[in-house]
Structure formats: structure tokens, C-alpha cells
């Protein structure tokens, strides 16, 4: 499977870029529906992308960060990591697990100078929703922008070395969901 090739690819990346001092684990996708609508393959694919790939990436770079006495790992969670929602069982499960990973790594790494954080954005107006039956409201107060998320990442990265921002929950001012017809 493609997942079996990831450790080798991540190892190649680490060797190619030995000076990396921050990982921002942002890849992911969402599929929504009742649990019984998901095939075992679809469930595994979401777990692999939203969780397992991030675990393997961090696993590859973490020893070098610890040896250097510093670095930053930022995981991109979701508001779905804070409260499960209807038709989001698999997606929420991957994001809850990612949040647990961040919390555990934070404890594991606190004495090594490696800072670990997670950002849990609400609905961000991106192509994430292109294949879904819903999207965030288009009013500027009803969705986040990629720039909002980037500012949260920068806040974590720019904190002084002795300070770690463990978690940022980022929400649009209003929660509006628009459903597509058809």
C-alpha cells in the first residue's frame, strides 16, 4: 500500500532537509455520512491520511528535533476534534485521535525543547468542501480564511522558546452552513 512507502519517503525528506526545525502537518480530507455508508476501505483511507501519515512523519523527524534540543510540531486538527457531530463519526474520530497525539507528544517532548501544538479550526473557506454537500456560509463572518489559520500557525511558531502554545481553537464569528442542492 501507499502507506507502506511513507516511512522511506519521510526518511528521504529528513536526509534531504536536515535543517528542518518545524513540521506543520496539514494534509487531510473529510468525508461525511452515516457510519454504515463507509466501506472499510474508505474508513482506512481517512485514518491513514488524517492520522497515521502524521504519526509516521513526526516519528521520522522527532529524534533529530530532540537531539538538537528544539523544534516545533504543529498538527492541524479541527473543531471536529472538540465535539463529534452528526454524520462525522469517522472524520471526528481521526481528529480526536490527532488531538490525543498532540497532547501526549506535548508531555513527551516538554523536557527536550520540542514544542507541540494543535490548531482546531472551524470551517475554513477552501476547496476542502468542493466535493461535499455543504460548505461554510459565504458571509465574511461565517467562515475562516486560510490566512486566519496561517496567523494561528505563526502565533505558535513565533512564541518565545520557553513558551509553548498547546492548542488553538479557531472559529468563525457566526456558524453558518450552506447546503448544496441535488
CSV table of N, CA and C in Angstrom, one decimal:
chain,number,residue,atom,x,y,z
A,1,UNK,N,0.8,-1.2,0.0
A,1,UNK,CA,0.0,0.0,0.0
A,1,UNK,C,0.9,1.3,0.0
A,2,UNK,N,0.3,2.4,-0.3
A,2,UNK,CA,1.0,3.6,-0.3
A,2,UNK,C,1.5,4.0,1.1
A,3,UNK,N,0.8,3.6,2.1
A,3,UNK,CA,1.2,3.9,3.5
A,3,UNK,C,2.5,3.2,3.8
A,4,UNK,N,2.7,2.0,3.2
A,4,UNK,CA,4.0,1.2,3.5
A,4,UNK,C,5.2,2.0,2.9
A,5,UNK,N,5.0,2.8,1.9
A,5,UNK,CA,6.1,3.6,1.3
A,5,UNK,C,6.4,4.9,2.1
A,6,UNK,N,5.5,5.3,2.9
A,6,UNK,CA,5.7,6.6,3.6
A,6,UNK,C,7.0,6.7,4.5
A,7,UNK,N,7.3,5.7,5.3
A,7,UNK,CA,8.5,5.8,6.1
A,7,UNK,C,9.7,6.0,5.3
A,8,UNK,N,9.9,5.3,4.2
A,8,UNK,CA,11.1,5.5,3.4
A,8,UNK,C,11.1,6.9,2.8
A,9,UNK,N,9.9,7.4,2.3
A,9,UNK,CA,9.9,8.7,1.7
A,9,UNK,C,10.1,9.8,2.8
A,10,UNK,N,9.6,9.6,4.0
A,10,UNK,CA,9.8,10.6,5.0
A,10,UNK,C,11.3,10.6,5.4
A,11,UNK,N,11.9,9.4,5.5
A,11,UNK,CA,13.4,9.3,5.8
A,11,UNK,C,14.2,10.1,4.7
A,12,UNK,N,13.8,9.9,3.4
A,12,UNK,CA,14.5,10.6,2.4
A,12,UNK,C,14.3,12.1,2.6
A,13,UNK,N,13.2,12.6,2.9
A,13,UNK,CA,12.9,14.0,3.2
A,13,UNK,C,13.8,14.5,4.3
A,14,UNK,N,13.9,13.8,5.4
A,14,UNK,CA,14.7,14.2,6.5
A,14,UNK,C,16.2,14.3,6.1
A,15,UNK,N,16.6,13.4,5.4
A,15,UNK,CA,18.0,13.4,4.9
A,15,UNK,C,18.3,14.6,3.9
A,16,UNK,N,17.3,14.8,3.1
A,16,UNK,CA,17.4,15.9,2.1
A,16,UNK,C,17.3,17.3,2.8
A,17,UNK,N,16.6,17.4,3.9
A,17,UNK,CA,16.4,18.7,4.6
A,17,UNK,C,16.7,18.5,6.0
A,18,UNK,N,18.0,18.4,6.3
A,18,UNK,CA,18.4,18.1,7.7
A,18,UNK,C,18.2,19.3,8.7
A,19,UNK,N,18.0,20.5,8.1
A,19,UNK,CA,17.9,21.7,9.0
A,19,UNK,C,16.4,22.0,9.3
A,20,UNK,N,15.5,21.2,8.9
A,20,UNK,CA,14.1,21.4,9.2
A,20,UNK,C,13.9,21.5,10.7
A,21,UNK,N,13.3,22.6,11.2
A,21,UNK,CA,13.1,22.7,12.6
A,21,UNK,C,11.6,22.9,13.0
A,22,UNK,N,10.7,22.7,12.0
A,22,UNK,CA,9.3,22.8,12.3
A,22,UNK,C,8.5,21.9,11.3
A,23,UNK,N,7.6,21.2,11.8
A,23,UNK,CA,6.7,20.4,11.0
A,23,UNK,C,5.3,21.0,11.1
A,24,UNK,N,4.7,21.2,10.0
A,24,UNK,CA,3.3,21.6,10.1
A,24,UNK,C,2.5,20.5,9.3
A,25,UNK,N,1.8,19.7,10.0
A,25,UNK,CA,1.1,18.5,9.5
A,25,UNK,C,-0.3,19.0,9.1
A,26,UNK,N,-0.5,19.2,7.9
A,26,UNK,CA,-1.8,19.9,7.4
A,26,UNK,C,-2.6,19.0,6.4
A,27,UNK,N,-2.0,17.9,5.9
A,27,UNK,CA,-2.8,17.1,4.9
A,27,UNK,C,-4.0,16.5,5.6
A,28,UNK,N,-5.0,16.4,4.9
A,28,UNK,CA,-6.2,15.7,5.4
A,28,UNK,C,-7.4,15.9,4.4
A,29,UNK,N,-8.4,15.1,4.7
A,29,UNK,CA,-9.6,15.3,3.9
A,29,UNK,C,-10.8,14.8,4.8
A,30,UNK,N,-12.0,15.2,4.3
A,30,UNK,CA,-13.2,14.9,5.1
A,30,UNK,C,-14.2,14.2,4.1
A,31,UNK,N,-14.9,13.2,4.7
A,31,UNK,CA,-16.0,12.6,4.0
A,31,UNK,C,-17.0,12.4,5.1
A,32,UNK,N,-18.3,12.7,4.8
A,32,UNK,CA,-19.3,12.7,5.8
A,32,UNK,C,-20.5,11.9,5.5
A,33,UNK,N,-21.1,11.3,6.4
A,33,UNK,CA,-22.3,10.5,6.2
A,33,UNK,C,-22.4,9.5,7.4
A,34,UNK,N,-23.5,8.8,7.4
A,34,UNK,CA,-23.7,7.8,8.5
A,34,UNK,C,-22.6,6.7,8.4
A,35,UNK,N,-22.2,6.2,9.6
A,35,UNK,CA,-21.1,5.3,9.6
A,35,UNK,C,-21.3,4.1,8.7
A,36,UNK,N,-22.5,3.6,8.6
A,36,UNK,CA,-22.7,2.5,7.7
A,36,UNK,C,-22.6,2.7,6.3
A,37,UNK,N,-22.5,4.0,5.9
A,37,UNK,CA,-22.3,4.4,4.5
A,37,UNK,C,-20.8,4.3,4.1
A,38,UNK,N,-19.9,4.1,5.0
A,38,UNK,CA,-18.5,4.0,4.7
A,38,UNK,C,-18.1,2.5,4.5
A,39,UNK,N,-17.3,2.3,3.5
A,39,UNK,CA,-16.7,0.9,3.3
A,39,UNK,C,-15.5,0.8,4.3
A,40,UNK,N,-15.1,-0.4,4.6
A,40,UNK,CA,-13.9,-0.5,5.4
A,40,UNK,C,-12.7,0.2,4.7
A,41,UNK,N,-12.6,0.2,3.4
A,41,UNK,CA,-11.5,0.8,2.7
A,41,UNK,C,-11.6,2.3,2.8
A,42,UNK,N,-12.8,2.9,2.8
A,42,UNK,CA,-12.9,4.4,2.9
A,42,UNK,C,-12.5,4.8,4.4
A,43,UNK,N,-12.9,4.0,5.3
A,43,UNK,CA,-12.6,4.3,6.7
A,43,UNK,C,-11.0,4.2,6.9
A,44,UNK,N,-10.4,3.2,6.4
A,44,UNK,CA,-9.0,3.1,6.5
A,44,UNK,C,-8.2,4.2,5.8
A,45,UNK,N,-8.7,4.6,4.6
A,45,UNK,CA,-8.1,5.7,3.9
A,45,UNK,C,-8.1,7.0,4.7
A,46,UNK,N,-9.2,7.3,5.3
A,46,UNK,CA,-9.3,8.5,6.1
A,46,UNK,C,-8.4,8.5,7.3
A,47,UNK,N,-8.4,7.3,8.0
A,47,UNK,CA,-7.5,7.2,9.1
A,47,UNK,C,-6.0,7.3,8.7
A,48,UNK,N,-5.7,6.7,7.5
A,48,UNK,CA,-4.3,6.7,7.1
A,48,UNK,C,-3.9,8.2,6.7
A,49,UNK,N,-4.7,8.9,6.1
A,49,UNK,CA,-4.3,10.3,5.7
A,49,UNK,C,-4.4,11.2,6.9
A,50,UNK,N,-5.5,11.2,7.6
A,50,UNK,CA,-5.7,12.2,8.7
A,50,UNK,C,-5.0,11.9,9.9
A,51,UNK,N,-4.5,10.7,10.1
A,51,UNK,CA,-3.8,10.3,11.4
A,51,UNK,C,-2.5,9.6,11.2
A,52,UNK,N,-2.5,8.4,10.6
A,52,UNK,CA,-1.4,7.6,10.5
A,52,UNK,C,-0.2,8.3,9.8
A,53,UNK,N,-0.5,9.0,8.7
A,53,UNK,CA,0.6,9.6,8.0
A,53,UNK,C,1.3,10.7,8.8
A,54,UNK,N,0.5,11.4,9.7
A,54,UNK,CA,1.1,12.4,10.6
A,54,UNK,C,2.0,11.7,11.7
A,55,UNK,N,1.5,10.6,12.2
A,55,UNK,CA,2.3,9.9,13.2
A,55,UNK,C,3.6,9.5,12.6
A,56,UNK,N,3.6,8.9,11.4
A,56,UNK,CA,4.8,8.5,10.8
A,56,UNK,C,5.7,9.6,10.4
A,57,UNK,N,5.2,10.8,10.0
A,57,UNK,CA,6.1,11.9,9.7
A,57,UNK,C,6.7,12.4,11.0
A,58,UNK,N,6.0,12.6,12.1
A,58,UNK,CA,6.5,13.1,13.3
A,58,UNK,C,7.5,12.1,13.8
A,59,UNK,N,7.2,10.8,13.7
A,59,UNK,CA,8.2,9.7,14.2
A,59,UNK,C,9.5,9.9,13.5
A,60,UNK,N,9.5,10.2,12.2
A,60,UNK,CA,10.8,10.4,11.5
A,60,UNK,C,11.6,11.6,11.9
A,61,UNK,N,11.0,12.7,12.1
A,61,UNK,CA,11.7,13.9,12.4
A,61,UNK,C,11.9,14.2,13.9
A,62,UNK,N,11.2,13.6,14.8
A,62,UNK,CA,11.2,13.8,16.2
A,62,UNK,C,12.6,13.5,16.8
A,63,UNK,N,13.3,12.4,16.5
A,63,UNK,CA,14.6,12.2,17.1
A,63,UNK,C,15.6,13.3,16.8
A,64,UNK,N,15.6,13.8,15.6
A,64,UNK,CA,16.5,14.9,15.2
A,64,UNK,C,16.1,16.2,16.0
A,65,UNK,N,14.9,16.5,16.2
A,65,UNK,CA,14.4,17.6,16.9
A,65,UNK,C,14.9,17.5,18.4
A,66,UNK,N,14.7,16.3,19.0
A,66,UNK,CA,15.1,16.1,20.4
A,66,UNK,C,16.6,16.2,20.5
A,67,UNK,N,17.4,15.6,19.5
A,67,UNK,CA,18.8,15.7,19.6
A,67,UNK,C,19.3,17.1,19.5
A,68,UNK,N,18.6,18.0,18.7
A,68,UNK,CA,19.0,19.4,18.6
A,68,UNK,C,18.5,20.2,19.7
A,69,UNK,N,17.6,19.7,20.6
A,69,UNK,CA,17.1,20.4,21.7
A,69,UNK,C,16.1,21.4,21.3
A,70,UNK,N,15.4,21.2,20.2
A,70,UNK,CA,14.3,22.1,19.9
A,70,UNK,C,13.7,21.8,18.5
A,71,UNK,N,12.6,22.4,18.3
A,71,UNK,CA,11.8,22.3,17.1
A,71,UNK,C,10.3,22.4,17.4
A,72,UNK,N,9.5,22.5,16.4
A,72,UNK,CA,8.1,22.7,16.6
A,72,UNK,C,7.3,21.7,15.7
A,73,UNK,N,6.3,21.1,16.3
A,73,UNK,CA,5.4,20.2,15.6
A,73,UNK,C,4.0,20.8,15.8
A,74,UNK,N,3.4,21.2,14.6
A,74,UNK,CA,2.1,21.7,14.7
A,74,UNK,C,1.2,20.8,13.9
A,75,UNK,N,0.2,20.3,14.5
A,75,UNK,CA,-0.8,19.4,13.9
A,75,UNK,C,-2.1,20.2,13.6
A,76,UNK,N,-2.6,19.9,12.4
A,76,UNK,CA,-3.9,20.6,12.0
A,76,UNK,C,-5.0,19.7,12.4
A,77,UNK,N,-5.7,20.1,13.5
A,77,UNK,CA,-6.9,19.4,13.9
A,77,UNK,C,-8.1,19.9,13.2
A,78,UNK,N,-9.2,20.1,14.0
A,78,UNK,CA,-10.5,20.5,13.5
A,78,UNK,C,-11.4,20.8,14.7
A,79,UNK,N,-12.4,21.6,14.5
A,79,UNK,CA,-13.4,21.8,15.5
A,79,UNK,C,-14.0,20.4,15.8
A,80,UNK,N,-14.0,19.5,14.8
A,80,UNK,CA,-14.5,18.1,15.0
A,80,UNK,C,-13.7,17.3,16.0
A,81,UNK,N,-12.5,17.8,16.4
A,81,UNK,CA,-11.7,17.2,17.5
A,81,UNK,C,-12.2,17.6,18.9
A,82,UNK,N,-13.1,18.5,18.9
A,82,UNK,CA,-13.6,19.1,20.2
A,82,UNK,C,-15.0,18.5,20.5
A,83,UNK,N,-15.8,18.2,19.5
A,83,UNK,CA,-17.2,17.8,19.7
A,83,UNK,C,-17.6,17.0,18.4
A,84,UNK,N,-17.9,15.8,18.6
A,84,UNK,CA,-18.4,15.0,17.5
A,84,UNK,C,-19.7,15.5,16.9
A,85,UNK,N,-19.9,15.4,15.6
A,85,UNK,CA,-21.1,15.9,15.0
A,85,UNK,C,-21.8,14.8,14.2
A,86,UNK,N,-23.0,15.1,13.9
A,86,UNK,CA,-23.8,14.2,13.1
A,86,UNK,C,-23.2,14.0,11.8
A,87,UNK,N,-23.1,12.7,11.3
A,87,UNK,CA,-22.5,12.3,10.0
A,87,UNK,C,-21.0,12.6,10.0
A,88,UNK,N,-20.4,12.7,11.1
A,88,UNK,CA,-18.9,13.0,11.1
A,88,UNK,C,-18.1,12.0,12.0
A,89,UNK,N,-18.7,10.8,12.2
A,89,UNK,CA,-18.1,9.8,13.1
A,89,UNK,C,-16.6,9.5,12.7
A,90,UNK,N,-16.4,9.1,11.5
A,90,UNK,CA,-15.0,8.7,11.1
A,90,UNK,C,-14.1,10.0,11.1
A,91,UNK,N,-14.5,11.0,10.5
A,91,UNK,CA,-13.7,12.2,10.5
A,91,UNK,C,-13.4,12.7,11.9
A,92,UNK,N,-14.4,12.8,12.7
A,92,UNK,CA,-14.2,13.2,14.1
A,92,UNK,C,-13.3,12.3,14.8
A,93,UNK,N,-13.4,11.0,14.6
A,93,UNK,CA,-12.5,10.0,15.3
A,93,UNK,C,-11.1,10.3,14.9
A,94,UNK,N,-10.8,10.6,13.6
A,94,UNK,CA,-9.4,10.9,13.2
A,94,UNK,C,-8.9,12.1,13.9
A,95,UNK,N,-9.8,13.1,14.0
A,95,UNK,CA,-9.3,14.4,14.6
A,95,UNK,C,-9.2,14.3,16.1
A,96,UNK,N,-10.1,13.6,16.8
A,96,UNK,CA,-10.0,13.4,18.2
A,96,UNK,C,-8.6,12.6,18.5
A,97,UNK,N,-8.3,11.7,17.7
A,97,UNK,CA,-7.1,10.9,17.8
A,97,UNK,C,-5.9,11.8,17.6
A,98,UNK,N,-5.9,12.7,16.6
A,98,UNK,CA,-4.9,13.6,16.4
A,98,UNK,C,-4.7,14.6,17.6
A,99,UNK,N,-5.7,15.0,18.2
A,99,UNK,CA,-5.7,15.8,19.4
A,99,UNK,C,-5.0,15.1,20.5
A,100,UNK,N,-5.3,13.8,20.7
A,100,UNK,CA,-4.7,13.0,21.7
A,100,UNK,C,-3.2,12.8,21.4
A,101,UNK,N,-2.8,12.7,20.2
A,101,UNK,CA,-1.4,12.6,19.8
A,101,UNK,C,-0.7,13.9,20.2
A,102,UNK,N,-1.3,15.0,19.9
A,102,UNK,CA,-0.7,16.3,20.2
A,102,UNK,C,-0.5,16.4,21.7
A,103,UNK,N,-1.5,16.1,22.5
A,103,UNK,CA,-1.4,16.2,24.0
A,103,UNK,C,-0.3,15.2,24.5
A,104,UNK,N,-0.3,14.0,24.0
A,104,UNK,CA,0.7,13.1,24.5
A,104,UNK,C,2.1,13.5,24.1
A,105,UNK,N,2.3,13.9,22.9
A,105,UNK,CA,3.6,14.3,22.4
A,105,UNK,C,4.1,15.6,23.2
A,106,UNK,N,3.1,16.4,23.5
A,106,UNK,CA,3.5,17.7,24.3
A,106,UNK,C,4.1,17.2,25.6
A,107,UNK,N,3.5,16.2,26.3
A,107,UNK,CA,4.0,15.8,27.5
A,107,UNK,C,5.4,15.1,27.3
A,108,UNK,N,5.5,14.2,26.3
A,108,UNK,CA,6.7,13.5,26.0
A,108,UNK,C,7.9,14.4,25.7
A,109,UNK,N,7.6,15.5,25.0
A,109,UNK,CA,8.6,16.4,24.5
A,109,UNK,C,8.9,17.6,25.4
A,110,UNK,N,8.2,17.8,26.4
A,110,UNK,CA,8.3,19.1,27.1
A,110,UNK,C,9.7,19.3,27.7
A,111,UNK,N,10.4,18.3,28.1
A,111,UNK,CA,11.8,18.5,28.6
A,111,UNK,C,12.9,18.5,27.6
A,112,UNK,N,12.5,18.3,26.3
A,112,UNK,CA,13.5,18.3,25.2
A,112,UNK,C,13.7,19.5,24.4
A,113,UNK,N,12.8,20.5,24.7
A,113,UNK,CA,12.8,21.8,23.9
A,113,UNK,C,12.0,21.7,22.7
A,114,UNK,N,11.4,20.5,22.4
A,114,UNK,CA,10.5,20.4,21.2
A,114,UNK,C,9.1,20.8,21.7
A,115,UNK,N,8.5,21.8,21.0
A,115,UNK,CA,7.2,22.2,21.3
A,115,UNK,C,6.2,21.6,20.3
A,116,UNK,N,5.0,21.2,20.9
A,116,UNK,CA,4.0,20.5,20.1
A,116,UNK,C,2.7,21.3,20.3
A,117,UNK,N,2.0,21.5,19.2
A,117,UNK,CA,0.7,22.2,19.3
A,117,UNK,C,-0.3,21.7,18.3
A,118,UNK,N,-1.5,22.0,18.5
A,118,UNK,CA,-2.6,21.6,17.6
A,118,UNK,C,-3.5,22.8,17.4
A,119,UNK,N,-3.9,23.0,16.1
A,119,UNK,CA,-4.8,24.1,15.8
A,119,UNK,C,-6.1,23.4,15.4
A,120,UNK,N,-7.2,23.8,16.0
A,120,UNK,CA,-8.5,23.2,15.7
A,120,UNK,C,-9.4,24.3,15.0
A,121,UNK,N,-9.3,24.5,13.7
A,121,UNK,CA,-10.2,25.5,13.0
A,121,UNK,C,-11.6,24.9,12.8
A,122,UNK,N,-12.5,25.9,12.8
A,122,UNK,CA,-13.8,25.6,12.3
A,122,UNK,C,-13.8,25.6,10.8
A,123,UNK,N,-14.9,25.9,10.2
A,123,UNK,CA,-15.0,25.8,8.7
A,123,UNK,C,-14.2,26.9,8.0
A,124,UNK,N,-13.2,26.5,7.3
A,124,UNK,CA,-12.3,27.4,6.5
A,124,UNK,C,-12.8,27.4,5.1
A,125,UNK,N,-12.9,28.5,4.5
A,125,UNK,CA,-13.4,28.7,3.1
A,125,UNK,C,-12.3,28.3,2.1
A,126,UNK,N,-12.2,26.9,1.8
A,126,UNK,CA,-11.2,26.4,0.9
A,126,UNK,C,-11.9,25.3,0.0
A,127,UNK,N,-11.1,24.7,-0.8
A,127,UNK,CA,-11.6,23.6,-1.7
A,127,UNK,C,-11.9,22.4,-0.9
A,128,UNK,N,-11.6,22.3,0.4
A,128,UNK,CA,-12.0,21.2,1.2
A,128,UNK,C,-13.5,20.8,1.0
A,129,UNK,N,-14.3,21.7,0.7
A,129,UNK,CA,-15.7,21.5,0.6
A,129,UNK,C,-16.2,21.2,-0.8
A,130,UNK,N,-15.3,21.2,-1.8
A,130,UNK,CA,-15.6,21.1,-3.2
A,130,UNK,C,-16.5,19.9,-3.5
A,131,UNK,N,-16.1,18.8,-2.9
A,131,UNK,CA,-16.9,17.5,-3.2
A,131,UNK,C,-17.9,17.2,-2.2
A,132,UNK,N,-18.2,18.1,-1.3
A,132,UNK,CA,-19.1,17.8,-0.2
A,132,UNK,C,-20.5,18.5,-0.5
A,133,UNK,N,-21.5,18.1,0.2
A,133,UNK,CA,-22.9,18.6,0.0
A,133,UNK,C,-23.1,19.9,0.8
A,134,UNK,N,-22.1,20.3,1.5
A,134,UNK,CA,-22.3,21.6,2.3
A,134,UNK,C,-21.0,22.4,2.3
A,135,UNK,N,-21.1,23.6,2.7
A,135,UNK,CA,-19.9,24.5,2.7
A,135,UNK,C,-20.2,25.5,3.8
A,136,UNK,N,-19.2,26.3,4.2
A,136,UNK,CA,-19.4,27.4,5.2
A,136,UNK,C,-20.2,28.5,4.5
A,137,UNK,N,-20.9,29.2,5.3
A,137,UNK,CA,-21.6,30.4,4.8
A,137,UNK,C,-20.6,31.3,4.1
A,138,UNK,N,-21.1,32.0,3.1
A,138,UNK,CA,-20.2,32.9,2.3
A,138,UNK,C,-20.0,34.3,2.9
A,139,UNK,N,-20.8,34.7,3.9
A,139,UNK,CA,-20.6,35.9,4.6
A,139,UNK,C,-19.3,35.9,5.3
A,140,UNK,N,-18.5,37.0,5.3
A,140,UNK,CA,-17.2,37.0,5.9
A,140,UNK,C,-17.1,36.6,7.3
A,141,UNK,N,-18.2,36.8,8.1
A,141,UNK,CA,-18.3,36.4,9.5
A,141,UNK,C,-18.7,34.9,9.7
A,142,UNK,N,-18.9,34.2,8.6
A,142,UNK,CA,-19.5,32.8,8.7
A,142,UNK,C,-18.4,31.8,8.3
A,143,UNK,N,-17.2,32.2,8.0
A,143,UNK,CA,-16.2,31.2,7.7
A,143,UNK,C,-14.8,31.8,8.1
A,144,UNK,N,-13.8,30.9,8.2
A,144,UNK,CA,-12.5,31.3,8.4
A,144,UNK,C,-11.8,31.4,7.0
A,145,UNK,N,-10.7,32.0,7.0
A,145,UNK,CA,-9.9,32.1,5.8
A,145,UNK,C,-8.6,31.3,6.0
A,146,UNK,N,-7.9,30.9,4.9
A,146,UNK,CA,-6.6,30.3,5.1
A,146,UNK,C,-5.6,31.2,5.8
A,147,UNK,N,-5.8,32.5,5.6
A,147,UNK,CA,-4.9,33.5,6.3
A,147,UNK,C,-5.1,33.4,7.8
A,148,UNK,N,-6.4,33.2,8.3
A,148,UNK,CA,-6.7,33.1,9.7
A,148,UNK,C,-5.9,31.9,10.3
A,149,UNK,N,-5.9,30.8,9.6
A,149,UNK,CA,-5.2,29.6,10.1
A,149,UNK,C,-3.7,29.9,10.1
A,150,UNK,N,-3.2,30.5,9.0
A,150,UNK,CA,-1.8,30.8,8.9
A,150,UNK,C,-1.3,31.7,10.1
A,151,UNK,N,-2.2,32.7,10.5
A,151,UNK,CA,-1.9,33.5,11.6
A,151,UNK,C,-1.8,32.7,12.9
A,152,UNK,N,-2.6,31.7,13.1
A,152,UNK,CA,-2.6,30.9,14.2
A,152,UNK,C,-1.3,30.0,14.2
A,153,UNK,N,-0.9,29.5,13.1
A,153,UNK,CA,0.4,28.8,12.9
A,153,UNK,C,1.5,29.7,13.3
A,154,UNK,N,1.5,31.0,12.8
A,154,UNK,CA,2.6,31.9,13.0
A,154,UNK,C,2.7,32.2,14.5
A,155,UNK,N,1.5,32.4,15.2
A,155,UNK,CA,1.5,32.6,16.6
A,155,UNK,C,2.2,31.5,17.4
A,156,UNK,N,2.0,30.3,17.0
A,156,UNK,CA,2.7,29.2,17.6
A,156,UNK,C,4.2,29.2,17.4
A,157,UNK,N,4.5,29.4,16.1
A,157,UNK,CA,5.9,29.4,15.7
A,157,UNK,C,6.7,30.5,16.3
A,158,UNK,N,6.1,31.7,16.5
A,158,UNK,CA,6.8,32.8,17.0
A,158,UNK,C,6.8,33.0,18.5
A,159,UNK,N,6.2,32.1,19.2
A,159,UNK,CA,6.3,32.1,20.7
A,159,UNK,C,7.7,32.0,21.1
A,160,UNK,N,8.1,32.7,22.2
A,160,UNK,CA,9.5,32.6,22.7
A,160,UNK,C,9.8,31.1,23.0
A,161,UNK,N,11.0,30.7,22.9
A,161,UNK,CA,11.4,29.3,23.1
A,161,UNK,C,10.9,28.7,24.4
A,162,UNK,N,10.7,29.4,25.5
A,162,UNK,CA,10.3,28.9,26.8
A,162,UNK,C,8.8,28.8,26.9
A,163,UNK,N,8.0,29.2,25.9
A,163,UNK,CA,6.6,29.2,25.9
A,163,UNK,C,6.1,28.3,24.8
A,164,UNK,N,5.1,27.4,25.1
A,164,UNK,CA,4.5,26.6,24.1
A,164,UNK,C,3.0,26.9,24.1
A,165,UNK,N,2.5,27.1,22.9
A,165,UNK,CA,1.1,27.3,22.8
A,165,UNK,C,0.5,25.9,22.4
A,166,UNK,N,-0.1,25.2,23.4
A,166,UNK,CA,-0.5,23.8,23.2
A,166,UNK,C,-1.6,23.6,22.2
A,167,UNK,N,-2.6,24.5,22.2
A,167,UNK,CA,-3.8,24.3,21.4
A,167,UNK,C,-4.5,25.6,21.1
A,168,UNK,N,-4.9,25.8,19.9
A,168,UNK,CA,-5.7,27.0,19.5
A,168,UNK,C,-7.0,26.5,18.8
A,169,UNK,N,-8.1,26.9,19.4
A,169,UNK,CA,-9.4,26.7,18.8
A,169,UNK,C,-9.8,27.9,18.1
A,170,UNK,N,-10.1,27.8,16.8
A,170,UNK,CA,-10.3,29.0,15.9
A,170,UNK,C,-11.6,28.8,15.3
A,171,UNK,N,-12.5,29.8,15.5
A,171,UNK,CA,-13.9,29.7,14.9
A,171,UNK,C,-14.3,30.9,14.2
A,172,UNK,N,-15.2,30.8,13.2
A,172,UNK,CA,-15.8,31.9,12.6
A,172,UNK,C,-16.7,32.6,13.6
A,173,UNK,N,-16.9,33.9,13.4
A,173,UNK,CA,-17.8,34.6,14.4
A,173,UNK,C,-19.2,34.0,14.4
A,174,UNK,N,-19.7,33.7,13.2
A,174,UNK,CA,-21.0,33.0,13.2
A,174,UNK,C,-20.9,31.7,12.6
A,175,UNK,N,-21.7,30.7,13.0
A,175,UNK,CA,-21.6,29.4,12.4
A,175,UNK,C,-22.8,29.2,11.5
A,176,UNK,N,-22.5,29.3,10.2
A,176,UNK,CA,-23.5,29.2,9.1
A,176,UNK,C,-23.0,28.1,8.1
A,177,UNK,N,-23.9,27.1,7.9
A,177,UNK,CA,-23.6,26.1,6.9
A,177,UNK,C,-24.6,26.2,5.8
A,178,UNK,N,-24.1,26.2,4.6
A,178,UNK,CA,-25.0,26.2,3.4
A,178,UNK,C,-24.9,24.8,2.8
A,179,UNK,N,-26.1,24.3,2.4
A,179,UNK,CA,-26.2,23.0,1.8
A,179,UNK,C,-26.5,23.2,0.3
A,180,UNK,N,-25.7,22.4,-0.5
A,180,UNK,CA,-25.9,22.4,-1.9
A,180,UNK,C,-27.2,21.6,-2.3
A,181,UNK,N,-27.8,22.0,-3.4
A,181,UNK,CA,-29.0,21.3,-3.8
A,181,UNK,C,-28.5,20.2,-4.7
A,182,UNK,N,-29.3,19.1,-4.7
A,182,UNK,CA,-29.1,18.0,-5.6
A,182,UNK,C,-28.2,17.0,-4.9
